Amino acid sequence: MVRHTEQDLADLQALLDRSVDSAGRFMRETFELPDHALTARQLTSYFEERPRAVAIATVTAKGEPRASPVGAVFHRTKFHIPTAEYSMRVRHVRSRPATSLTHFELNVIAVIVHGRAEIISPGAPEFEELEIPEREKWWHALRAKGQGVLLRIEPERMFAWAKDPSQFSGV
């Protein structure tokens, strides 16, 4: 199965470039942008190596942020979060879809995404084609009961930094 099309990669590269171009001074200095930015190919290669943990932040009705550690699948150059349709994060997204997501390994890599989450329900083609590893038994049980959904993060800005970009394949 093709996880990312050439058009997906081109669109992601354009987003990464726009994000770097619009980054503020502090972000550019801290993350040494654009010199230490990863390319779309490097980023997709990294997330395909093995499952990665991310933190996703949603917003409560009171405007308070809520962050949760979750596993993510990077498919068609977008992050997908498997979760329960009755979870608080889904409730937040239904009313306030603004979402941020981050993944990092200290002094190795940092990925920051700001965008909007969309709920992908069973029956949608994207829901059916996404492969979640068998070891995620909680997800397969939830899905079998018809209570599993995916949150797809539609990125508006995305930053991908590496201390040494040459160490990431896909250059």
PDB file of C-alpha atoms in Angstrom:
ATOM      1  CA  MET A   1       0.000   0.000   0.000  1.00  0.00           C
ATOM      2  CA  VAL A   2       1.290   3.475  -0.893  1.00  0.00           C
ATOM      3  CA  ARG A   3       1.257   5.563   2.284  1.00  0.00           C
ATOM      4  CA  HIS A   4       2.187   8.842   0.592  1.00  0.00           C
ATOM      5  CA  THR A   5       1.760   9.887  -3.046  1.00  0.00           C
ATOM      6  CA  GLU A   6       4.198  12.147  -4.862  1.00  0.00           C
ATOM      7  CA  GLN A   7       1.546  14.889  -4.697  1.00  0.00           C
ATOM      8  CA  ASP A   8       1.233  14.351  -0.920  1.00  0.00           C
ATOM      9  CA  LEU A   9       4.996  14.811  -0.581  1.00  0.00           C
ATOM     10  CA  ALA A  10       4.993  17.934  -2.759  1.00  0.00           C
ATOM     11  CA  ASP A  11       2.124  19.426  -0.739  1.00  0.00           C
ATOM     12  CA  LEU A  12       3.884  18.618   2.544  1.00  0.00           C
ATOM     13  CA  GLN A  13       7.138  20.168   1.313  1.00  0.00           C
ATOM     14  CA  ALA A  14       5.269  23.334   0.319  1.00  0.00           C
ATOM     15  CA  LEU A  15       3.670  23.461   3.792  1.00  0.00           C
ATOM     16  CA  LEU A  16       7.037  22.957   5.521  1.00  0.00           C
ATOM     17  CA  ASP A  17       8.585  25.712   3.383  1.00  0.00           C
ATOM     18  CA  ARG A  18       5.700  28.144   4.056  1.00  0.00           C
ATOM     19  CA  SER A  19       5.923  27.390   7.776  1.00  0.00           C
ATOM     20  CA  VAL A  20       9.661  28.114   7.896  1.00  0.00           C
ATOM     21  CA  ASP A  21       9.160  31.292   5.861  1.00  0.00           C
ATOM     22  CA  SER A  22       6.480  32.533   8.282  1.00  0.00           C
ATOM     23  CA  ALA A  23       8.278  31.499  11.479  1.00  0.00           C
ATOM     24  CA  GLY A  24       8.978  34.182  14.028  1.00  0.00           C
ATOM     25  CA  ARG A  25      12.462  35.248  15.032  1.00  0.00           C
ATOM     26  CA  PHE A  26      12.567  33.104  18.187  1.00  0.00           C
ATOM     27  CA  MET A  27      11.436  29.966  16.329  1.00  0.00           C
ATOM     28  CA  ARG A  28      13.972  30.566  13.561  1.00  0.00           C
ATOM     29  CA  GLU A  29      16.807  31.096  16.077  1.00  0.00           C
ATOM     30  CA  THR A  30      15.868  28.258  18.434  1.00  0.00           C
ATOM     31  CA  PHE A  31      15.366  25.677  15.698  1.00  0.00           C
ATOM     32  CA  GLU A  32      18.112  27.058  13.439  1.00  0.00           C
ATOM     33  CA  LEU A  33      15.708  27.361  10.525  1.00  0.00           C
ATOM     34  CA  PRO A  34      15.995  26.790   7.654  1.00  0.00           C
ATOM     35  CA  ASP A  35      19.402  25.059   8.025  1.00  0.00           C
ATOM     36  CA  HIS A  36      18.131  22.343  10.380  1.00  0.00           C
ATOM     37  CA  ALA A  37      14.701  21.802   8.803  1.00  0.00           C
ATOM     38  CA  LEU A  38      13.812  18.309   7.625  1.00  0.00           C
ATOM     39  CA  THR A  39      12.372  17.735   4.170  1.00  0.00           C
ATOM     40  CA  ALA A  40       9.019  16.076   3.501  1.00  0.00           C
ATOM     41  CA  ARG A  41      10.805  12.888   2.436  1.00  0.00           C
ATOM     42  CA  GLN A  42      12.955  12.822   5.581  1.00  0.00           C
ATOM     43  CA  LEU A  43       9.915  13.380   7.778  1.00  0.00           C
ATOM     44  CA  THR A  44       7.819  10.655   6.146  1.00  0.00           C
ATOM     45  CA  SER A  45      10.725   8.212   6.213  1.00  0.00           C
ATOM     46  CA  TYR A  46      11.233   8.872   9.939  1.00  0.00           C
ATOM     47  CA  PHE A  47       7.582   8.289  10.824  1.00  0.00           C
ATOM     48  CA  GLU A  48       7.434   5.110   8.732  1.00  0.00           C
ATOM     49  CA  GLU A  49      10.405   3.502  10.539  1.00  0.00           C
ATOM     50  CA  ARG A  50       8.304   2.564  13.588  1.00  0.00           C
ATOM     51  CA  PRO A  51       5.329   3.827  15.581  1.00  0.00           C
ATOM     52  CA  ARG A  52       5.982   7.175  17.252  1.00  0.00           C
ATOM     53  CA  ALA A  53       4.428   8.805  20.277  1.00  0.00           C
ATOM     54  CA  VAL A  54       3.057  12.327  20.026  1.00  0.00           C
ATOM     55  CA  ALA A  55       1.304  14.742  22.332  1.00  0.00           C
ATOM     56  CA  ILE A  56      -1.959  16.147  21.012  1.00  0.00           C
ATOM     57  CA  ALA A  57      -3.527  19.260  22.505  1.00  0.00           C
ATOM     58  CA  THR A  58      -7.209  20.118  22.206  1.00  0.00           C
ATOM     59  CA  VAL A  59      -9.237  22.942  23.770  1.00  0.00           C
ATOM     60  CA  THR A  60     -11.999  22.676  26.394  1.00  0.00           C
ATOM     61  CA  ALA A  61     -15.210  24.719  26.391  1.00  0.00           C
ATOM     62  CA  LYS A  62     -13.506  27.068  28.878  1.00  0.00           C
ATOM     63  CA  GLY A  63     -10.663  27.637  26.406  1.00  0.00           C
ATOM     64  CA  GLU A  64      -8.214  25.577  28.447  1.00  0.00           C
ATOM     65  CA  PRO A  65      -5.654  23.394  26.663  1.00  0.00           C
ATOM     66  CA  ARG A  66      -5.622  19.648  27.266  1.00  0.00           C
ATOM     67  CA  ALA A  67      -2.617  17.614  26.146  1.00  0.00           C
ATOM     68  CA  SER A  68      -2.541  13.826  25.885  1.00  0.00           C
ATOM     69  CA  PRO A  69       0.214  11.378  24.973  1.00  0.00           C
ATOM     70  CA  VAL A  70      -0.985   9.170  22.110  1.00  0.00           C
ATOM     71  CA  GLY A  71       0.274   6.972  19.321  1.00  0.00           C
ATOM     72  CA  ALA A  72      -0.017   8.380  15.815  1.00  0.00           C
ATOM     73  CA  VAL A  73      -0.031   6.968  12.311  1.00  0.00           C
ATOM     74  CA  PHE A  74       1.477   9.154   9.573  1.00  0.00           C
ATOM     75  CA  HIS A  75      -0.591   8.412   6.462  1.00  0.00           C
ATOM     76  CA  ARG A  76      -0.809  10.486   3.279  1.00  0.00           C
ATOM     77  CA  THR A  77       1.541  12.967   5.054  1.00  0.00           C
ATOM     78  CA  LYS A  78      -0.966  13.699   7.822  1.00  0.00           C
ATOM     79  CA  PHE A  79      -1.104  12.528  11.414  1.00  0.00           C
ATOM     80  CA  HIS A  80      -3.988  10.224  12.351  1.00  0.00           C
ATOM     81  CA  ILE A  81      -4.840   9.518  15.982  1.00  0.00           C
ATOM     82  CA  PRO A  82      -6.902   6.388  16.729  1.00  0.00           C
ATOM     83  CA  THR A  83      -9.261   7.061  19.644  1.00  0.00           C
ATOM     84  CA  ALA A  84     -12.700   6.352  21.109  1.00  0.00           C
ATOM     85  CA  GLU A  85     -15.649   8.252  19.667  1.00  0.00           C
ATOM     86  CA  TYR A  86     -16.746   8.980  23.249  1.00  0.00           C
ATOM     87  CA  SER A  87     -13.377  10.424  24.369  1.00  0.00           C
ATOM     88  CA  MET A  88     -13.018  13.970  25.667  1.00  0.00           C
ATOM     89  CA  ARG A  89     -10.617  14.841  22.848  1.00  0.00           C
ATOM     90  CA  VAL A  90     -13.316  13.935  20.302  1.00  0.00           C
ATOM     91  CA  ARG A  91     -15.844  16.026  22.219  1.00  0.00           C
ATOM     92  CA  HIS A  92     -13.411  18.958  22.169  1.00  0.00           C
ATOM     93  CA  VAL A  93     -12.753  18.566  18.426  1.00  0.00           C
ATOM     94  CA  ARG A  94     -16.461  18.439  17.578  1.00  0.00           C
ATOM     95  CA  SER A  95     -16.888  21.944  19.040  1.00  0.00           C
ATOM     96  CA  ARG A  96     -13.393  23.398  18.707  1.00  0.00           C
ATOM     97  CA  PRO A  97     -11.269  21.675  16.050  1.00  0.00           C
ATOM     98  CA  ALA A  98      -8.121  23.774  16.644  1.00  0.00           C
ATOM     99  CA  THR A  99      -5.413  21.291  17.565  1.00  0.00           C
ATOM    100  CA  SER A 100      -1.673  21.165  18.103  1.00  0.00           C
ATOM    101  CA  LEU A 101       0.541  18.112  18.010  1.00  0.00           C
ATOM    102  CA  THR A 102       4.192  17.585  18.803  1.00  0.00           C
ATOM    103  CA  HIS A 103       6.772  14.820  18.732  1.00  0.00           C
ATOM    104  CA  PHE A 104      10.317  15.197  19.968  1.00  0.00           C
ATOM    105  CA  GLU A 105      13.434  13.409  21.085  1.00  0.00           C
ATOM    106  CA  LEU A 106      15.570  15.869  23.021  1.00  0.00           C
ATOM    107  CA  ASN A 107      18.509  17.134  20.935  1.00  0.00           C
ATOM    108  CA  VAL A 108      17.560  14.829  18.041  1.00  0.00           C
ATOM    109  CA  ILE A 109      14.259  15.837  16.414  1.00  0.00           C
ATOM    110  CA  ALA A 110      11.256  18.071  17.023  1.00  0.00           C
ATOM    111  CA  VAL A 111       8.046  18.168  15.005  1.00  0.00           C
ATOM    112  CA  ILE A 112       5.379  20.774  15.758  1.00  0.00           C
ATOM    113  CA  VAL A 113       1.996  20.865  14.019  1.00  0.00           C
ATOM    114  CA  HIS A 114      -0.753  23.465  14.356  1.00  0.00           C
ATOM    115  CA  GLY A 115      -4.006  22.881  12.542  1.00  0.00           C
ATOM    116  CA  ARG A 116      -7.506  21.515  12.756  1.00  0.00           C
ATOM    117  CA  ALA A 117      -8.599  18.001  13.606  1.00  0.00           C
ATOM    118  CA  GLU A 118     -11.223  16.212  11.567  1.00  0.00           C
ATOM    119  CA  ILE A 119     -13.080  13.146  12.800  1.00  0.00           C
ATOM    120  CA  ILE A 120     -12.881  10.173  10.432  1.00  0.00           C
ATOM    121  CA  SER A 121     -15.614   7.644  11.187  1.00  0.00           C
ATOM    122  CA  PRO A 122     -15.975   3.951  10.304  1.00  0.00           C
ATOM    123  CA  GLY A 123     -17.094   3.485   6.729  1.00  0.00           C
ATOM    124  CA  ALA A 124     -15.034   6.368   5.362  1.00  0.00           C
ATOM    125  CA  PRO A 125     -12.492   5.116   2.785  1.00  0.00           C
ATOM    126  CA  GLU A 126      -9.605   6.668   4.735  1.00  0.00           C
ATOM    127  CA  PHE A 127     -10.733   4.938   7.935  1.00  0.00           C
ATOM    128  CA  GLU A 128     -10.808   1.563   6.210  1.00  0.00           C
ATOM    129  CA  GLU A 129      -7.433   1.879   4.458  1.00  0.00           C
ATOM    130  CA  LEU A 130      -5.454   2.977   7.509  1.00  0.00           C
ATOM    131  CA  GLU A 131      -3.421   0.171   9.048  1.00  0.00           C
ATOM    132  CA  ILE A 132      -3.116   0.164  12.834  1.00  0.00           C
ATOM    133  CA  PRO A 133      -0.585  -2.393  14.172  1.00  0.00           C
ATOM    134  CA  GLU A 134      -2.068  -5.608  15.589  1.00  0.00           C
ATOM    135  CA  ARG A 135      -0.336  -5.017  18.921  1.00  0.00           C
ATOM    136  CA  GLU A 136      -2.754  -2.126  19.519  1.00  0.00           C
ATOM    137  CA  LYS A 137      -5.375  -4.514  20.886  1.00  0.00           C
ATOM    138  CA  TRP A 138      -7.331  -1.715  22.602  1.00  0.00           C
ATOM    139  CA  TRP A 139      -7.917  -0.131  19.171  1.00  0.00           C
ATOM    140  CA  HIS A 140      -9.029  -3.320  17.473  1.00  0.00           C
ATOM    141  CA  ALA A 141     -11.464  -4.076  20.329  1.00  0.00           C
ATOM    142  CA  LEU A 142     -12.854  -0.531  20.149  1.00  0.00           C
ATOM    143  CA  ARG A 143     -13.175  -0.742  16.392  1.00  0.00           C
ATOM    144  CA  ALA A 144     -14.957  -4.111  16.594  1.00  0.00           C
ATOM    145  CA  LYS A 145     -17.584  -2.463  18.849  1.00  0.00           C
ATOM    146  CA  GLY A 146     -18.009   0.369  16.331  1.00  0.00           C
ATOM    147  CA  GLN A 147     -16.670   2.918  18.828  1.00  0.00           C
ATOM    148  CA  GLY A 148     -13.334   3.744  17.214  1.00  0.00           C
ATOM    149  CA  VAL A 149     -12.709   6.907  15.212  1.00  0.00           C
ATOM    150  CA  LEU A 150      -9.634   8.611  13.843  1.00  0.00           C
ATOM    151  CA  LEU A 151      -8.641  12.206  14.323  1.00  0.00           C
ATOM    152  CA  ARG A 152      -6.868  13.432  11.189  1.00  0.00           C
ATOM    153  CA  ILE A 153      -4.829  16.560  11.787  1.00  0.00           C
ATOM    154  CA  GLU A 154      -5.111  18.953   8.851  1.00  0.00           C
ATOM    155  CA  PRO A 155      -1.940  21.001   9.301  1.00  0.00           C
ATOM    156  CA  GLU A 156      -1.919  24.745   8.788  1.00  0.00           C
ATOM    157  CA  ARG A 157       1.687  25.060   9.969  1.00  0.00           C
ATOM    158  CA  MET A 158       4.297  22.365  10.478  1.00  0.00           C
ATOM    159  CA  PHE A 159       7.877  22.610  11.643  1.00  0.00           C
ATOM    160  CA  ALA A 160      10.309  19.686  11.457  1.00  0.00           C
ATOM    161  CA  TRP A 161      13.743  20.222  13.020  1.00  0.00           C
ATOM    162  CA  ALA A 162      16.721  17.916  13.455  1.00  0.00           C
ATOM    163  CA  LYS A 163      19.992  18.582  15.213  1.00  0.00           C
ATOM    164  CA  ASP A 164      21.688  16.826  12.289  1.00  0.00           C
ATOM    165  CA  PRO A 165      19.365  16.542   9.271  1.00  0.00           C
ATOM    166  CA  SER A 166      21.957  14.442   7.400  1.00  0.00           C
ATOM    167  CA  GLN A 167      21.261  11.588   9.850  1.00  0.00           C
ATOM    168  CA  PHE A 168      17.698  11.264   8.508  1.00  0.00           C
ATOM    169  CA  SER A 169      17.095   9.188   5.386  1.00  0.00           C
ATOM    170  CA  GLY A 170      15.148  10.511   2.435  1.00  0.00           C
ATOM    171  CA  VAL A 171      17.533  13.396   1.741  1.00  0.00           C
TER     172      VAL A 171
END
